[in-house]
Amino acid sequence: MMNKQLRKAVIAGNWKMNKTPEETSALIAEIAPLAENAGCDVVVCVPYIDLHAALAATAGTNIRVGAQNCHWAGSGAFTGEVSAAMLAGMGVPYVIIGHSERRSLFGDSDGTVAKRTRAALDAGLIVILCVGEYIEQRELGITNEVVRLQTKVALKGVSEEELARVIIAYEPVWAIGTGLTATPGQANEVNHEIRVLVEELYGKTAADKLVVQYGGSMNAANAAELLAQEDIDGGLIGGASLKAADFGVIVKAASV
Ligand code: PGA
């Protein structure tokens, strides 16, 4: 499939549990000039408490804001949770769903990831859906099966029209925050497999348009080679997204 030019790359920072509102404004002020001529979409996914500051700091820039999770219910007795409608209501366009830290530390399953995806799409949000295998699964040779299953369950009931608001981030769990990056070949192979699955489910036009990111220790030094791969349409960046200069280099690498 030589259709990379059909897709605009998306570089999204996943700030995880870092930065106060004040620090959020400061970091976005540093990132904004580095991202202003970007040839890709640029998103910063910040803690809930920082969303307001992030929206204010990105106003008038080409940087968009995302949350890192949302609940599947519209409202109700869910102490400590935030609904997709609440995010949409405050003007947040993006949300990460199913990050491996949510899955491994906070009990998210393929089933709850599907419910959150449903709620986010119903609220009009753009979903960054995370999938990826554990090292044991890679060693067993079942990476593609794991990733296909995660993707298939999350997309159950998602229409082709809604799929235009879904970005899939392939993030091998063993590469997240470890400094171990998948090789460009390894990453591209799984990204390609995701696109093949989406072609099976929705057809070639939808698959050609689907943005599939790579995430897992992507940084200023390795981004260009990863992003040059045919099926890697951007990145979900953790650690390196907290350093404006590094994030700027990655945005630039995705802009060629
Ligand atoms: P990392 O995190 O870039 O720090 O490996 C990526 C992610 O968890 O989304």
Short mmCIF file of C-alpha atoms and ligand atoms in Angstrom, two decimals:
data_model
loop_
_atom_site.label_atom_id
_atom_site.label_comp_id
_atom_site.label_asym_id
_atom_site.label_seq_id
_atom_site.Cartn_x
_atom_site.Cartn_y
_atom_site.Cartn_z
CA MET A 1 0.00 0.00 0.00
CA MET A 2 1.77 3.14 -1.14
CA ASN A 3 -0.74 5.58 0.24
CA LYS A 4 1.14 7.35 2.99
CA GLN A 5 0.48 10.68 1.26
CA LEU A 6 -3.27 10.18 1.79
CA ARG A 7 -2.76 10.63 5.54
CA LYS A 8 -1.68 13.65 7.57
CA ALA A 9 0.62 12.57 10.38
CA VAL A 10 -0.45 13.25 13.96
CA ILE A 11 2.14 13.86 16.66
CA ALA A 12 0.54 13.64 20.09
CA GLY A 13 2.25 14.21 23.40
CA ASN A 14 1.05 12.04 26.27
CA TRP A 15 2.07 14.00 29.33
CA LYS A 16 0.80 11.30 31.71
CA MET A 17 0.66 12.48 35.34
CA ASN A 18 3.02 15.40 34.88
CA LYS A 19 2.71 19.20 35.09
CA THR A 20 0.54 21.54 37.14
CA PRO A 21 -1.72 24.01 35.33
CA GLU A 22 0.95 26.69 35.66
CA GLU A 23 3.63 24.38 34.27
CA THR A 24 1.24 23.38 31.47
CA SER A 25 0.92 26.98 30.29
CA ALA A 26 4.69 27.40 30.40
CA LEU A 27 5.46 24.22 28.46
CA ILE A 28 2.87 24.99 25.78
CA ALA A 29 4.34 28.48 25.40
CA GLU A 30 7.69 26.80 24.72
CA ILE A 31 6.25 24.27 22.28
CA ALA A 32 4.04 26.67 20.29
CA PRO A 33 6.77 28.42 18.27
CA LEU A 34 8.45 25.09 17.52
CA ALA A 35 5.19 23.64 16.19
CA GLU A 36 3.75 26.62 14.35
CA ASN A 37 4.91 25.61 10.88
CA ALA A 38 4.18 21.94 11.37
CA GLY A 39 3.12 19.89 8.39
CA CYS A 40 1.46 17.45 10.77
CA ASP A 41 -1.29 17.74 13.36
CA VAL A 42 0.03 18.43 16.85
CA VAL A 43 -1.79 17.42 20.03
CA VAL A 44 -0.93 17.60 23.72
CA CYS A 45 -2.79 15.18 25.99
CA VAL A 46 -2.64 16.56 29.51
CA PRO A 47 -4.05 15.61 32.94
CA TYR A 48 -7.72 16.57 33.42
CA ILE A 49 -6.77 19.30 35.88
CA ASP A 50 -4.59 20.94 33.21
CA LEU A 51 -7.14 20.96 30.39
CA HIS A 52 -8.38 24.44 31.09
CA ALA A 53 -4.87 25.89 31.12
CA ALA A 54 -3.96 23.92 27.99
CA LEU A 55 -7.00 25.20 26.08
CA ALA A 56 -6.14 28.77 27.04
CA ALA A 57 -2.45 28.40 26.19
CA THR A 58 -3.12 26.79 22.80
CA ALA A 59 -5.77 29.32 21.71
CA GLY A 60 -4.65 30.87 18.43
CA THR A 61 -2.00 28.19 17.87
CA ASN A 62 -2.07 25.04 15.73
CA ILE A 63 -1.74 22.84 18.84
CA ARG A 64 -4.80 20.85 19.85
CA VAL A 65 -5.63 19.50 23.29
CA GLY A 66 -6.51 16.00 24.45
CA ALA A 67 -7.40 14.18 27.66
CA GLN A 68 -5.87 10.85 28.66
CA ASN A 69 -9.03 8.86 29.41
CA CYS A 70 -12.78 9.22 29.82
CA HIS A 71 -15.55 7.25 31.47
CA TRP A 72 -18.15 5.43 29.39
CA ALA A 73 -21.22 6.69 31.22
CA GLY A 74 -22.76 10.06 30.48
CA SER A 75 -23.06 10.97 34.15
CA GLY A 76 -23.83 9.33 37.49
CA ALA A 77 -22.36 7.78 40.62
CA PHE A 78 -18.77 7.32 39.42
CA THR A 79 -16.68 9.18 41.98
CA GLY A 80 -13.48 10.56 40.54
CA GLU A 81 -14.40 9.96 36.91
CA VAL A 82 -14.87 12.34 33.97
CA SER A 83 -17.29 11.75 31.10
CA ALA A 84 -16.67 12.19 27.39
CA ALA A 85 -19.48 14.76 27.25
CA MET A 86 -17.72 16.82 29.93
CA LEU A 87 -14.56 16.88 27.81
CA ALA A 88 -16.49 17.79 24.68
CA GLY A 89 -18.40 20.41 26.63
CA MET A 90 -15.24 22.23 27.61
CA GLY A 91 -13.96 22.16 24.04
CA VAL A 92 -11.43 19.33 24.27
CA PRO A 93 -11.26 17.62 20.87
CA TYR A 94 -9.05 14.54 21.53
CA VAL A 95 -8.96 11.73 24.07
CA ILE A 96 -6.55 8.83 24.54
CA ILE A 97 -8.37 5.55 25.22
CA GLY A 98 -6.91 2.23 26.35
CA HIS A 99 -3.39 3.34 27.13
CA SER A 100 -1.39 0.38 28.44
CA GLU A 101 -0.97 2.09 31.81
CA ARG A 102 -4.78 2.30 32.10
CA ARG A 103 -4.98 -1.36 31.15
CA SER A 104 -2.21 -2.68 33.41
CA LEU A 105 -2.54 -0.36 36.45
CA PHE A 106 -6.21 0.65 36.47
CA GLY A 107 -8.10 -2.39 35.25
CA ASP A 108 -9.06 -1.27 31.77
CA SER A 109 -9.98 -4.27 29.61
CA ASP A 110 -10.78 -4.67 25.93
CA GLY A 111 -14.44 -4.46 26.98
CA THR A 112 -14.15 -1.19 28.90
CA VAL A 113 -11.92 0.25 26.20
CA ALA A 114 -14.71 -0.45 23.72
CA LYS A 115 -17.26 1.24 25.99
CA ARG A 116 -15.06 4.32 26.44
CA THR A 117 -14.46 4.47 22.69
CA ARG A 118 -18.22 4.36 22.10
CA ALA A 119 -18.85 7.17 24.58
CA ALA A 120 -16.05 9.33 23.18
CA LEU A 121 -17.29 8.96 19.60
CA ASP A 122 -20.87 9.67 20.68
CA ALA A 123 -19.65 12.88 22.31
CA GLY A 124 -17.94 13.93 19.07
CA LEU A 125 -14.37 13.43 20.28
CA ILE A 126 -11.41 12.18 18.27
CA VAL A 127 -10.12 8.97 19.85
CA ILE A 128 -6.47 7.95 20.07
CA LEU A 129 -6.97 4.22 20.66
CA CYS A 130 -3.93 2.46 22.12
CA VAL A 131 -3.10 -1.17 21.45
CA GLY A 132 0.06 -3.19 21.98
CA GLU A 133 1.53 -6.44 23.22
CA TYR A 134 3.49 -7.42 26.32
CA ILE A 135 7.01 -8.72 25.81
CA GLU A 136 5.88 -12.27 26.69
CA GLN A 137 3.31 -12.11 23.91
CA ARG A 138 5.92 -10.91 21.41
CA GLU A 139 8.20 -13.76 22.46
CA LEU A 140 5.36 -16.22 21.93
CA GLY A 141 4.91 -14.87 18.41
CA ILE A 142 1.33 -13.71 19.03
CA THR A 143 1.82 -9.94 18.65
CA ASN A 144 -0.38 -9.65 15.59
CA GLU A 145 -3.16 -11.72 17.17
CA VAL A 146 -3.11 -9.64 20.35
CA VAL A 147 -3.16 -6.33 18.51
CA ARG A 148 -5.83 -7.50 16.07
CA LEU A 149 -8.04 -8.65 18.96
CA GLN A 150 -7.63 -5.39 20.91
CA THR A 151 -8.40 -3.36 17.81
CA LYS A 152 -11.33 -5.48 16.72
CA VAL A 153 -13.05 -5.35 20.12
CA ALA A 154 -12.57 -1.58 20.43
CA LEU A 155 -13.95 -0.96 16.92
CA LYS A 156 -17.01 -3.21 17.38
CA GLY A 157 -20.01 -1.11 16.41
CA VAL A 158 -17.90 1.81 15.15
CA SER A 159 -19.24 2.94 11.77
CA GLU A 160 -17.04 3.81 8.80
CA GLU A 161 -18.05 7.44 9.25
CA GLU A 162 -17.02 7.36 12.92
CA LEU A 163 -13.75 5.64 12.03
CA ALA A 164 -12.63 8.94 10.52
CA ARG A 165 -12.41 10.14 14.15
CA VAL A 166 -10.28 7.21 15.29
CA ILE A 167 -6.49 7.22 15.37
CA ILE A 168 -4.83 3.97 16.39
CA ALA A 169 -1.60 4.11 18.35
CA TYR A 170 0.46 0.93 18.29
CA GLU A 171 2.45 0.92 21.50
CA PRO A 172 4.37 -2.23 22.37
CA VAL A 173 4.19 -2.28 26.19
CA TRP A 174 7.86 -3.28 26.48
CA ALA A 175 8.88 -0.11 24.66
CA ILE A 176 6.93 2.38 26.80
CA GLY A 177 9.12 4.46 29.08
CA THR A 178 11.90 1.88 28.86
CA GLY A 179 14.17 3.46 26.25
CA LEU A 180 13.68 0.25 24.24
CA THR A 181 12.16 1.26 20.92
CA ALA A 182 10.70 -1.18 18.45
CA THR A 183 12.89 -1.20 15.36
CA PRO A 184 11.35 0.72 12.47
CA GLY A 185 10.72 -2.64 10.80
CA GLN A 186 9.02 -4.16 13.86
CA ALA A 187 6.84 -1.10 14.35
CA ASN A 188 5.90 -0.84 10.70
CA GLU A 189 4.98 -4.53 10.53
CA VAL A 190 2.40 -4.22 13.32
CA ASN A 191 1.11 -0.86 12.06
CA HIS A 192 0.64 -2.53 8.68
CA GLU A 193 -1.21 -5.43 10.28
CA ILE A 194 -3.60 -2.96 11.93
CA ARG A 195 -4.26 -1.38 8.55
CA VAL A 196 -4.86 -4.80 7.01
CA LEU A 197 -7.41 -5.56 9.75
CA VAL A 198 -9.16 -2.23 9.18
CA GLU A 199 -9.26 -2.99 5.46
CA GLU A 200 -10.92 -6.33 6.25
CA LEU A 201 -13.47 -4.57 8.46
CA TYR A 202 -14.13 -1.36 6.52
CA GLY A 203 -12.55 -1.64 3.08
CA LYS A 204 -9.52 -0.15 1.40
CA THR A 205 -10.58 3.50 1.30
CA ALA A 206 -11.05 3.61 5.08
CA ALA A 207 -7.81 1.70 5.66
CA ASP A 208 -5.84 4.06 3.42
CA LYS A 209 -7.10 7.06 5.38
CA LEU A 210 -6.55 5.59 8.86
CA VAL A 211 -3.84 7.29 10.89
CA VAL A 212 -1.77 4.65 12.71
CA GLN A 213 0.77 6.06 15.12
CA TYR A 214 3.71 4.36 16.80
CA GLY A 215 4.47 4.96 20.45
CA GLY A 216 7.11 3.66 22.84
CA SER A 217 10.31 5.58 23.51
CA MET A 218 9.99 7.63 20.35
CA ASN A 219 12.43 10.50 20.72
CA ALA A 220 14.29 13.23 18.89
CA ALA A 221 16.98 10.79 17.75
CA ASN A 222 14.85 7.94 16.42
CA ALA A 223 11.68 9.72 15.25
CA ALA A 224 12.70 10.44 11.65
CA GLU A 225 13.47 6.81 10.86
CA LEU A 226 10.27 5.53 12.48
CA LEU A 227 8.10 8.19 10.83
CA ALA A 228 9.56 7.44 7.40
CA GLN A 229 7.99 3.97 7.46
CA GLU A 230 5.08 3.48 5.09
CA ASP A 231 2.54 2.58 7.76
CA ILE A 232 3.68 4.89 10.59
CA ASP A 233 1.63 8.07 10.43
CA GLY A 234 2.83 9.88 13.49
CA GLY A 235 3.60 9.14 17.09
CA LEU A 236 2.27 9.08 20.62
CA ILE A 237 5.12 10.49 22.65
CA GLY A 238 5.51 10.18 26.42
CA GLY A 239 8.82 11.22 27.97
CA ALA A 240 10.09 13.24 25.01
CA SER A 241 6.86 15.27 24.86
CA LEU A 242 7.76 16.94 28.15
CA LYS A 243 10.87 18.50 26.61
CA ALA A 244 9.85 21.25 24.21
CA ALA A 245 12.99 21.05 22.08
CA ASP A 246 12.74 17.26 21.65
CA PHE A 247 9.04 17.41 20.91
CA GLY A 248 9.75 20.13 18.35
CA VAL A 249 12.27 17.90 16.59
CA ILE A 250 9.72 15.07 16.41
CA VAL A 251 7.07 17.42 15.02
CA LYS A 252 9.56 18.53 12.40
CA ALA A 253 10.44 14.94 11.52
CA ALA A 254 6.74 14.24 10.91
CA SER A 255 6.37 17.32 8.72
CA VAL A 256 8.48 16.24 5.74
P1 PGA B 1 7.21 6.93 26.13
O1 PGA B 1 5.62 6.76 26.35
O2 PGA B 1 7.39 7.77 24.90
O3 PGA B 1 7.70 7.61 27.38
O4 PGA B 1 7.76 5.56 25.95
C1 PGA B 1 4.75 6.58 25.27
C2 PGA B 1 3.35 6.41 25.79
O5 PGA B 1 3.18 5.82 26.88
O6 PGA B 1 2.37 6.85 25.16
#
